[in-house]
Amino acid sequence: MSPAKRFGDMLVEEGLISLSKLDEALKIQRSTGKRLGEVMQDMEILVQDQILDILSKQLDVPKIDLFEEPVDREVAGLIDPELIQRHKTIPVRLENNELIVAMVDPLNLMAIDDIRLATGYEVRPRICSEQALDRIYQDLFGVSHEAKKHLEDWKKIQMKEGNTLRDALKDASSLVEIEDAPIVRFVEAILEGAVDQKASDIHLEPKEDKMLVRYRVDGLLHKVMDIPRTAMAAVIARLKILAGLDTSERRRPQDGRIDLKVRSRAFDIRFSTLPTLYGEKIVMRLLDKSKISFSLEQLGFEEDELAVWMEIINHPHGIIYLTGPTGSGKSTTLIASLASVARETINVVTVEDPIEYQLPTINQVQVNRKVDFSFTQALRTIVRQDPDVIMVGETRDSETADLAMNAALTGHLVFSTLHTNDAAGGFIRLHNMGIERFLIVASVLAMVAQRLVRVLCRNCKQPYEPSEAEMDIIRPYLPTIEGQTPKKIKLYKAKGCEMCHNLGYSGRMAIYEILPLSQKVREMFMADASVQALKRQARIEGMNTLFESGLRKVFKGVTSLEELLRVSSAAEDIDSMVEGTEAEGYKRAKPLLEELPEELVSGII
């Protein structure tokens, strides 16, 4: 029997890739450890269907498209959902008294044996994509299905016994007694559903006759389900028990934390309650401890931006500010940067509120207002702890800013954040806090603005030719973006498919505006130059604005122009453009923005 052909060789034989592209993909595979098919998807050489076709031929196993072929719910329920998750396999249907089973790895003999023992049927494997299997699992066993089942069980108990979870909490032993209660499993289903859907936050919002459950996925909220008002108190009480909060206190906000393990992954959940008109609103922020990535390369820096950033953060002293609104990824960039500079030979100390990511290589301090331990007081103590690098979670007042800058002037490298729209605006913000200009120019190394853009789904994104109105937005930037001319431009837009839950996007990435303090920028700021003048000088010196940084990702097909316009404004760049045809061209094009759909340019003009 001749050995099976290698996957890469088969791709070349089928004419799907060239030898040079295969060599390039193999090099990336060796350095990343990813599967070759996954690497080619990342390189956008192949799509999932093409990969499955070749794997089907290579392994001599038929392919199954779970998005097209219906899965029999009863047949899928023949095996435990945990087994489905562990082996990445799901029974699809019975055929001639044999079980047709979709498998990500059809050569997994242990999975086949487990299914045969669990069902008593002979197994006939079919190869499928992992994304499709995960989506079918969510439809059959995900949050809505599981939660509703437990909620129905709870309702039956209420009707039969007439008691509530709150009644059970009166006894000291109640926590042990209710661990297997349906309402407990209902809450677990909501938490597990958030993990499965890769949500960053869970919102439970009380209304007049129900409680709304929403997940924040890739920065946007999506409704998941409604909880009947009769179950609201029990759900809130259970969550408060998990967070270690007072279940009887409903008039004041409370904060807590939940340590949770879901599908062998550890999560740290920040928990907050807020009294509203119809009851307590709960928001939970999920942090996956097992998948926290502190690699700067994966955050979204372009190659030249990363080189500038690495040069900045490797200075021995000075202060670096990251600016942007809440939820723009500042904390992640800060922690990744600290992880990059942290070594055994230096002392890194942070003061945060709250501590979001935990790093074993640094010393992290939590602000505690209950004992009057603020950023300012923590910083005063930290400078006496012989630090080399300090991170102040947020500069909220002049006293904190003054202490941080003096720490930078006395030989420490300091990181902190501000709330401003762009990098140049950070200087004005500090000055408005009451910080002297000479202190700012003497201590600040750089101002960096950032935003998060959603990443287009690789499976369904669609190429298109930009309209004239879109070209009028893009054209002024073409001279500054290498390799782009009006004739070569191809953009991509979101479509939506089963793999991305019909959103058209999957995941997020940062865009950056990095403004190092050159001598010229320092002189201009001391001379009371405007934000626009500072920004113009920085662009002359090579800075990319937020919109320019995002536009480079638009041209690469990473995100869409529509998404970039949602988080950043080309109009903000007009006054900072170098005087000449680019600026004039954009001023002429500005009225044409009105030709675009309202939702595309909302907040731009």
XYZ file of C-alpha atoms in Angstrom:
605
model
C 0.000 0.000 0.000
C 1.546 3.276 -1.087
C 1.914 5.957 1.578
C -0.583 8.836 1.529
C 0.552 11.934 -0.281
C 1.504 14.901 1.813
C -1.091 17.637 2.205
C 1.131 20.351 0.736
C 2.093 18.239 -2.280
C -1.565 17.585 -3.021
C -2.318 21.310 -2.924
C 0.398 21.940 -5.510
C -0.848 19.060 -7.702
C -4.373 20.457 -7.607
C -3.040 23.842 -8.712
C -4.329 25.559 -5.578
C -0.958 26.991 -4.550
C 2.507 27.469 -6.016
C 5.672 25.826 -4.710
C 6.961 29.193 -3.505
C 3.755 29.807 -1.506
C 3.975 26.286 -0.066
C 7.573 26.908 1.062
C 6.518 30.199 2.640
C 3.619 28.506 4.455
C 5.843 25.652 5.682
C 8.326 28.134 7.156
C 5.501 29.877 9.040
C 4.171 26.500 10.193
C 7.570 25.513 11.610
C 7.878 28.799 13.503
C 4.297 28.925 14.829
C 3.437 25.242 15.313
C 0.064 25.748 13.624
C -1.511 23.266 11.215
C -0.564 23.875 7.593
C -4.192 24.443 6.589
C -4.615 27.022 9.357
C -1.473 28.829 8.205
C -2.814 29.001 4.647
C -6.083 30.408 5.896
C -4.156 33.067 7.811
C -2.218 33.860 4.629
C -5.557 33.971 2.754
C -4.248 31.499 0.179
C -7.087 29.023 0.738
C -10.540 28.990 2.294
C -11.880 26.302 4.633
C -13.819 24.402 1.939
C -10.716 23.980 -0.230
C -8.733 22.665 2.732
C -11.459 20.148 3.613
C -11.649 18.930 0.003
C -7.941 18.115 -0.039
C -7.964 16.566 3.451
C -10.918 14.405 2.397
C -8.924 13.087 -0.561
C -5.749 12.660 1.476
C -7.450 10.718 4.293
C -10.002 8.984 2.064
C -12.818 10.175 4.339
C -15.961 11.847 2.892
C -16.517 15.506 3.702
C -19.675 16.790 5.403
C -20.896 20.390 5.393
C -22.673 20.954 8.700
C -23.946 24.322 7.496
C -25.866 22.603 4.680
C -26.698 19.161 6.071
C -29.188 19.064 8.981
C -28.136 17.408 12.243
C -30.727 15.191 13.924
C -31.097 16.594 17.460
C -32.061 13.198 18.909
C -29.112 11.483 17.259
C -26.718 14.220 18.432
C -28.056 13.684 21.939
C -26.954 10.056 21.935
C -23.595 11.130 23.365
C -22.795 13.512 26.204
C -22.140 17.151 25.141
C -18.869 17.006 27.087
C -17.748 14.179 24.772
C -18.629 16.338 21.762
C -16.497 19.174 23.104
C -13.554 16.948 24.077
C -13.283 15.015 20.811
C -14.590 17.733 18.451
C -17.089 15.298 16.971
C -20.890 15.114 16.734
C -23.348 12.397 15.582
C -25.319 13.653 12.569
C -27.795 10.890 11.619
C -28.441 7.137 11.499
C -27.980 5.499 8.124
C -28.536 1.748 7.608
C -28.215 1.255 11.374
C -24.812 2.959 11.336
C -23.968 6.279 12.948
C -22.752 9.031 10.617
C -20.419 11.171 12.724
C -18.866 14.545 11.797
C -15.275 14.791 13.052
C -12.594 17.464 12.920
C -10.017 14.645 13.132
C -11.502 11.504 11.520
C -8.364 9.520 12.439
C -9.064 9.926 16.175
C -9.600 6.244 17.001
C -10.169 6.971 20.697
C -13.112 9.242 19.812
C -14.575 6.594 17.498
C -14.281 3.941 20.231
C -15.872 6.238 22.840
C -18.846 6.962 20.556
C -19.256 3.272 19.665
C -19.316 2.314 23.360
C -21.701 5.158 24.275
C -24.221 4.482 21.497
C -23.839 0.818 20.554
C -23.671 1.748 16.859
C -20.875 1.302 14.329
C -19.356 4.681 13.489
C -18.840 6.072 9.980
C -16.672 9.227 10.226
C -17.039 12.314 8.024
C -14.520 15.154 8.039
C -15.816 18.637 8.920
C -14.464 22.059 9.888
C -13.986 22.939 13.541
C -15.853 26.242 13.080
C -18.905 24.464 11.677
C -18.910 21.884 14.461
C -18.632 24.564 17.148
C -21.553 26.472 15.628
C -23.779 23.368 15.490
C -22.846 22.586 19.082
C -23.959 26.071 20.118
C -27.269 25.663 18.291
C -27.968 22.272 19.891
C -26.400 22.522 23.332
C -25.494 26.195 23.740
C -26.630 28.799 26.225
C -30.235 29.248 25.091
C -30.970 25.512 24.887
C -29.292 24.585 28.171
C -30.498 27.629 30.091
C -34.119 27.211 29.028
C -34.062 23.540 30.027
C -32.791 24.361 33.530
C -35.230 27.250 33.822
C -38.169 24.940 33.058
C -36.924 22.519 35.734
C -36.746 25.397 38.215
C -40.275 26.556 37.370
C -41.622 23.054 38.066
C -39.968 23.067 41.487
C -41.443 26.503 42.259
C -44.933 25.339 41.339
C -44.546 22.182 43.382
C -42.859 23.543 46.487
C -43.700 27.260 46.412
C -40.256 28.278 47.672
C -37.459 30.379 46.179
C -33.691 30.394 46.214
C -33.826 33.438 48.491
C -35.701 31.361 51.083
C -33.044 28.674 50.907
C -30.314 31.265 51.527
C -31.583 31.858 55.046
C -29.869 28.656 56.209
C -26.104 28.605 56.713
C -25.897 25.300 54.838
C -27.913 26.564 51.873
C -24.951 26.895 49.493
C -24.181 23.177 49.729
C -27.851 22.285 49.461
C -28.491 24.265 46.266
C -25.381 23.372 44.250
C -27.447 20.975 42.107
C -30.538 23.189 41.930
C -31.839 23.971 38.420
C -31.340 27.723 38.957
C -27.659 27.058 39.691
C -27.292 25.093 36.475
C -29.201 27.856 34.685
C -26.644 30.454 35.814
C -23.807 28.121 34.836
C -25.329 27.802 31.360
C -25.302 31.608 30.966
C -21.628 31.774 32.009
C -20.623 28.826 29.810
C -22.517 30.310 26.868
C -20.527 33.523 27.185
C -17.299 31.519 27.122
C -18.414 29.518 24.076
C -19.370 32.671 22.179
C -16.082 34.382 23.147
C -17.893 37.223 24.918
C -15.895 39.825 26.832
C -18.853 40.926 28.989
C -22.228 39.642 30.168
C -25.040 42.138 30.810
C -28.130 41.199 32.847
C -30.568 44.099 32.561
C -33.851 44.174 34.523
C -36.936 45.416 32.684
C -40.526 45.831 33.810
C -41.541 42.222 33.088
C -38.256 40.357 32.462
C -34.477 40.440 32.638
C -32.549 40.813 29.379
C -29.317 38.830 28.908
C -26.808 40.262 26.436
C -23.240 39.275 25.519
C -20.622 41.724 24.264
C -18.807 40.027 21.389
C -16.072 41.906 19.495
C -17.134 45.170 21.099
C -20.874 45.012 20.307
C -23.763 43.790 22.466
C -26.049 40.994 21.243
C -29.230 39.751 22.885
C -29.059 36.110 23.996
C -32.277 35.476 25.886
C -34.907 36.796 28.335
C -35.226 35.668 31.958
C -38.765 35.762 33.397
C -39.160 38.285 36.182
C -40.172 35.486 38.551
C -36.671 33.995 38.235
C -34.782 37.289 38.447
C -34.229 37.358 42.224
C -32.951 33.783 42.248
C -30.487 34.444 39.388
C -29.144 37.601 41.062
C -28.824 35.841 44.417
C -26.891 32.943 42.882
C -24.480 35.289 41.113
C -23.951 37.313 44.287
C -23.079 34.130 46.154
C -20.453 33.318 43.512
C -19.044 36.869 43.768
C -19.029 36.831 47.579
C -21.461 39.762 47.870
C -24.283 40.568 50.292
C -27.423 38.938 48.840
C -29.727 41.100 50.986
C -28.258 44.460 49.865
C -30.152 45.734 46.814
C -30.029 49.506 47.294
C -26.286 50.106 46.848
C -23.861 49.154 44.065
C -21.530 46.268 44.871
C -18.322 45.013 43.253
C -16.841 41.540 43.443
C -14.926 38.837 41.599
C -15.698 35.297 40.530
C -13.072 32.630 39.880
C -14.616 30.223 37.406
C -13.447 27.130 35.565
C -15.239 26.387 32.293
C -14.223 23.529 29.999
C -10.837 23.216 31.721
C -10.139 26.949 31.286
C -9.735 29.336 34.218
C -11.617 32.655 34.122
C -11.392 35.719 36.328
C -14.763 37.527 36.269
C -15.151 41.128 37.458
C -18.633 41.536 38.870
C -20.591 44.786 39.305
C -24.180 45.517 40.398
C -26.117 48.753 39.872
C -29.597 49.519 41.323
C -32.000 50.579 38.544
C -35.713 51.346 38.274
C -36.717 47.684 37.886
C -34.026 45.989 39.952
C -30.289 45.368 40.035
C -28.385 45.481 36.754
C -25.372 43.147 36.641
C -22.327 43.391 34.384
C -19.595 40.755 34.375
C -16.251 41.199 32.586
C -14.666 37.862 31.573
C -10.887 37.447 31.492
C -9.580 34.117 30.217
C -6.489 33.373 32.294
C -5.530 30.433 30.105
C -5.512 32.415 26.850
C -4.103 35.788 27.810
C -1.638 36.783 25.104
C 1.040 39.301 25.918
C 2.646 39.325 22.471
C 2.947 42.828 21.023
C 3.100 41.349 17.506
C -0.444 39.992 17.849
C -2.072 43.219 19.038
C -2.180 44.968 15.659
C 1.067 46.948 15.305
C 2.245 47.297 11.725
C 5.914 46.382 11.284
C 7.176 49.978 11.248
C 4.873 50.954 14.134
C 6.180 48.081 16.247
C 9.783 49.139 15.589
C 9.006 52.677 16.807
C 7.105 51.363 19.848
C 9.904 48.966 20.857
C 12.429 51.806 20.665
C 10.212 53.946 22.921
C 9.526 51.341 25.616
C 13.186 50.398 25.871
C 14.177 53.891 27.065
C 15.706 53.787 30.557
C 13.497 56.603 31.885
C 10.635 58.898 30.921
C 6.853 58.584 30.794
C 4.699 57.050 28.047
C 0.964 57.758 27.799
C -1.631 55.645 26.027
C -4.811 57.540 25.193
C -8.256 56.472 24.097
C -11.786 55.847 25.371
C -12.766 53.060 27.753
C -12.670 49.697 26.006
C -10.090 50.682 23.383
C -7.524 48.099 24.516
C -5.154 50.389 26.417
C -4.709 48.007 29.359
C -3.882 45.088 27.074
C -1.226 47.106 25.227
C 0.247 48.304 28.532
C 0.455 44.823 30.036
C 1.912 43.369 26.826
C 4.512 46.143 26.825
C 5.392 45.503 30.474
C 5.729 41.790 29.733
C 8.122 42.706 26.922
C 10.409 44.820 29.132
C 10.138 42.731 32.337
C 13.313 40.822 33.233
C 14.754 39.227 36.341
C 17.198 42.103 36.664
C 14.577 44.876 36.981
C 11.729 45.660 39.387
C 8.389 46.307 37.651
C 5.513 47.621 39.815
C 1.976 48.535 38.721
C -0.913 50.287 40.461
C -4.268 49.414 38.896
C -8.013 49.759 39.450
C -8.863 46.974 38.993
C -6.107 44.466 38.229
C -7.300 42.927 34.956
C -4.410 40.717 33.874
C -2.129 38.959 36.322
C 1.547 38.602 35.413
C 3.958 36.531 37.538
C 6.945 38.644 36.444
C 5.675 41.952 37.852
C 4.404 43.312 41.185
C 0.785 44.459 40.925
C -0.969 46.765 43.408
C -4.752 47.167 43.661
C -6.281 50.571 44.461
C -8.617 50.297 47.478
C -10.908 53.266 48.079
C -12.455 51.625 51.155
C -9.225 52.239 53.056
C -8.438 55.484 51.178
C -5.635 53.844 49.158
C -5.702 55.838 45.893
C -3.460 56.023 42.808
C -1.661 58.963 44.375
C -0.991 57.246 47.686
C 0.063 54.017 45.961
C 2.457 55.916 43.701
C 4.064 57.725 46.654
C 4.795 54.338 48.226
C 5.919 52.638 45.009
C 8.700 55.171 44.363
C 10.168 54.126 47.734
C 10.130 50.456 46.652
C 13.194 50.796 44.380
C 11.277 50.368 41.086
C 12.798 50.421 37.617
C 9.500 50.446 35.702
C 6.171 51.791 37.010
C 2.721 51.488 35.492
C -0.059 53.805 36.711
C -3.384 52.434 35.470
C -4.872 55.871 34.850
C -3.845 59.495 35.303
C -7.029 60.985 36.737
C -5.827 64.191 38.395
C -2.958 66.657 38.545
C -1.468 65.164 41.722
C -1.121 61.713 40.131
C 0.258 63.260 36.929
C 2.789 65.337 38.872
C 4.012 62.327 40.879
C 4.282 60.149 37.744
C 6.285 62.792 35.888
C 8.654 63.340 38.798
C 9.193 59.581 38.931
C 10.074 59.694 35.225
C 12.508 62.565 35.811
C 14.264 60.703 38.626
C 15.301 57.739 36.502
C 12.191 55.532 36.189
C 10.338 54.344 33.089
C 6.636 55.089 33.643
C 3.552 53.957 31.712
C 0.079 55.459 32.163
C -3.203 56.224 30.340
C -5.287 59.299 29.549
C -8.729 59.853 28.027
C -8.237 61.922 24.831
C -9.306 61.545 21.207
C -5.832 61.516 19.679
C -2.172 61.458 20.640
C -1.509 65.196 20.297
C -4.514 65.972 22.492
C -2.745 64.272 25.400
C -0.366 67.217 25.811
C -3.263 69.663 26.075
C -5.056 67.367 28.520
C -2.032 67.290 30.838
C -1.589 71.059 30.608
C -5.294 71.574 31.408
C -4.765 69.451 34.530
C -2.378 72.130 35.715
C 0.933 70.474 34.765
C 3.593 72.958 33.681
C 4.696 72.748 30.046
C 8.382 72.445 30.955
C 7.605 69.398 33.127
C 5.643 67.764 30.295
C 8.356 68.216 27.638
C 11.070 67.134 30.083
C 9.405 63.867 31.082
C 7.094 62.605 28.307
C 8.651 60.204 25.784
C 5.571 59.610 23.626
C 1.802 59.897 23.360
C 0.010 56.949 21.755
C -3.668 56.860 20.784
C -5.372 53.569 20.020
C -8.713 52.076 19.021
C -10.008 48.566 18.344
C -11.434 47.574 14.955
C -13.338 44.373 14.266
C -11.591 41.868 11.999
C -13.467 40.696 8.906
C -14.491 37.042 8.898
C -12.009 35.248 6.656
C -14.644 32.787 5.501
C -17.205 35.220 4.090
C -15.618 38.645 3.491
C -16.281 39.941 -0.004
C -13.997 42.024 -2.250
C -15.450 45.033 -4.066
C -14.422 48.126 -5.985
C -14.687 51.284 -3.854
C -17.299 53.879 -4.823
C -16.352 57.411 -5.838
C -17.409 58.715 -2.438
C -15.189 56.126 -0.715
C -12.305 56.967 -3.059
C -12.612 60.624 -2.078
C -12.024 59.549 1.520
C -9.113 57.282 0.618
C -7.324 59.286 -2.090
C -5.569 61.871 0.134
C -3.818 59.055 2.018
C -2.491 57.130 -0.969
C 0.854 59.020 -1.189
C 1.677 57.937 2.392
C 0.732 54.261 2.029
C 3.299 52.230 0.135
C 2.188 50.317 -2.954
C -1.295 51.835 -3.176
C -2.588 53.601 -6.268
C -6.187 54.350 -7.259
C -6.131 51.631 -9.933
C -4.916 48.901 -7.563
C -7.335 49.493 -4.689
C -9.605 46.610 -3.701
C -11.600 46.784 -0.512
C -13.457 44.114 1.455
C -16.835 44.224 3.161
C -18.627 42.093 5.723
C -21.212 39.602 4.503
C -22.014 37.270 7.407
C -22.034 33.488 7.581
C -22.570 30.677 10.060
C -18.937 30.787 11.166
C -19.173 34.409 12.345
C -22.791 34.157 13.587
C -23.851 36.275 10.575
C -21.950 39.290 11.908
C -19.347 39.445 9.143
C -16.593 39.967 11.733
C -14.665 37.717 14.099
C -12.181 39.114 16.609
C -10.651 42.564 17.055
C -7.318 44.245 16.421
C -5.792 47.543 17.520
C -4.870 50.531 15.372
C -2.288 53.001 16.699
C -1.226 56.645 16.416
C 2.293 56.895 17.866
C 3.652 60.398 18.514
C 7.217 60.397 19.895
C 8.354 63.716 21.368
C 10.970 65.014 18.973
C 12.879 68.196 19.702
C 10.730 70.107 17.190
C 7.454 68.901 18.766
C 8.767 69.911 22.212
C 9.635 73.394 20.968
C 6.234 73.806 19.322
C 4.382 72.716 22.461
C 6.419 75.123 24.603
C 5.423 77.855 22.127
C 1.712 77.022 22.686
C 1.159 75.394 19.269
C -2.303 74.015 18.545
C -3.164 70.304 18.538
C -3.474 70.438 14.730
C -0.023 72.007 14.383
C 1.543 69.373 16.648
C -0.174 66.624 14.671
C 0.972 68.125 11.362
C 4.579 68.234 12.556
C 4.364 64.635 13.792
C 3.069 63.543 10.373
C 5.960 65.341 8.686
C 8.253 63.295 10.947
C 6.558 60.040 9.896
C 3.646 59.504 12.286
C 0.612 57.587 11.032
C -2.717 58.920 12.288
C -5.289 56.494 13.662
C -7.146 56.613 10.359
C -3.971 55.975 8.356
C -3.034 53.035 10.579
C -6.512 51.596 10.126
C -6.517 52.248 6.384
C -3.452 50.060 5.980
C -5.469 47.216 7.520
C -8.389 48.062 5.222
C -6.137 47.692 2.155
C -4.872 44.344 3.475
C -8.437 43.077 3.852
C -8.114 42.777 7.637
C -11.052 45.103 8.289
C -13.570 47.157 6.307
C -13.689 50.880 5.566
C -17.111 50.945 7.206
C -15.663 49.523 10.431
C -12.729 51.963 10.359
C -15.127 54.896 9.979
C -17.050 53.581 12.998
C -14.063 54.033 15.325
C -11.956 56.741 13.649
C -12.558 59.853 11.583
C -10.768 60.896 8.410
C -12.197 64.394 8.903
C -10.061 64.820 12.036
C -6.940 64.586 9.830
C -7.822 67.445 7.457
C -6.218 70.280 9.398
C -3.149 68.202 10.228
C -2.390 67.186 6.652
C 0.746 68.663 5.129
C -0.308 71.706 3.153
C -0.735 70.903 -0.534
C -2.851 68.801 -2.847
C -3.618 66.106 -0.275
C -5.269 68.501 2.158
C -7.029 70.466 -0.582
C -8.223 67.261 -2.243
C -9.805 66.054 0.945
C -11.489 69.407 1.590
C -13.093 69.139 -1.864
C -14.110 65.549 -1.151
C -15.637 66.232 2.257
C -19.117 67.175 0.960
C -19.240 63.880 -0.941
C -19.254 62.007 2.368
C -22.937 62.869 2.444
C -23.467 60.464 -0.461
C -22.538 57.493 1.745
C -25.174 55.666 3.805
C -25.928 57.480 7.064
C -24.776 54.559 9.215
C -21.405 54.550 7.403
C -20.499 58.165 8.112
C -22.317 58.631 11.412
C -20.219 60.965 13.529
C -17.711 61.696 10.738
C -18.958 65.018 9.370
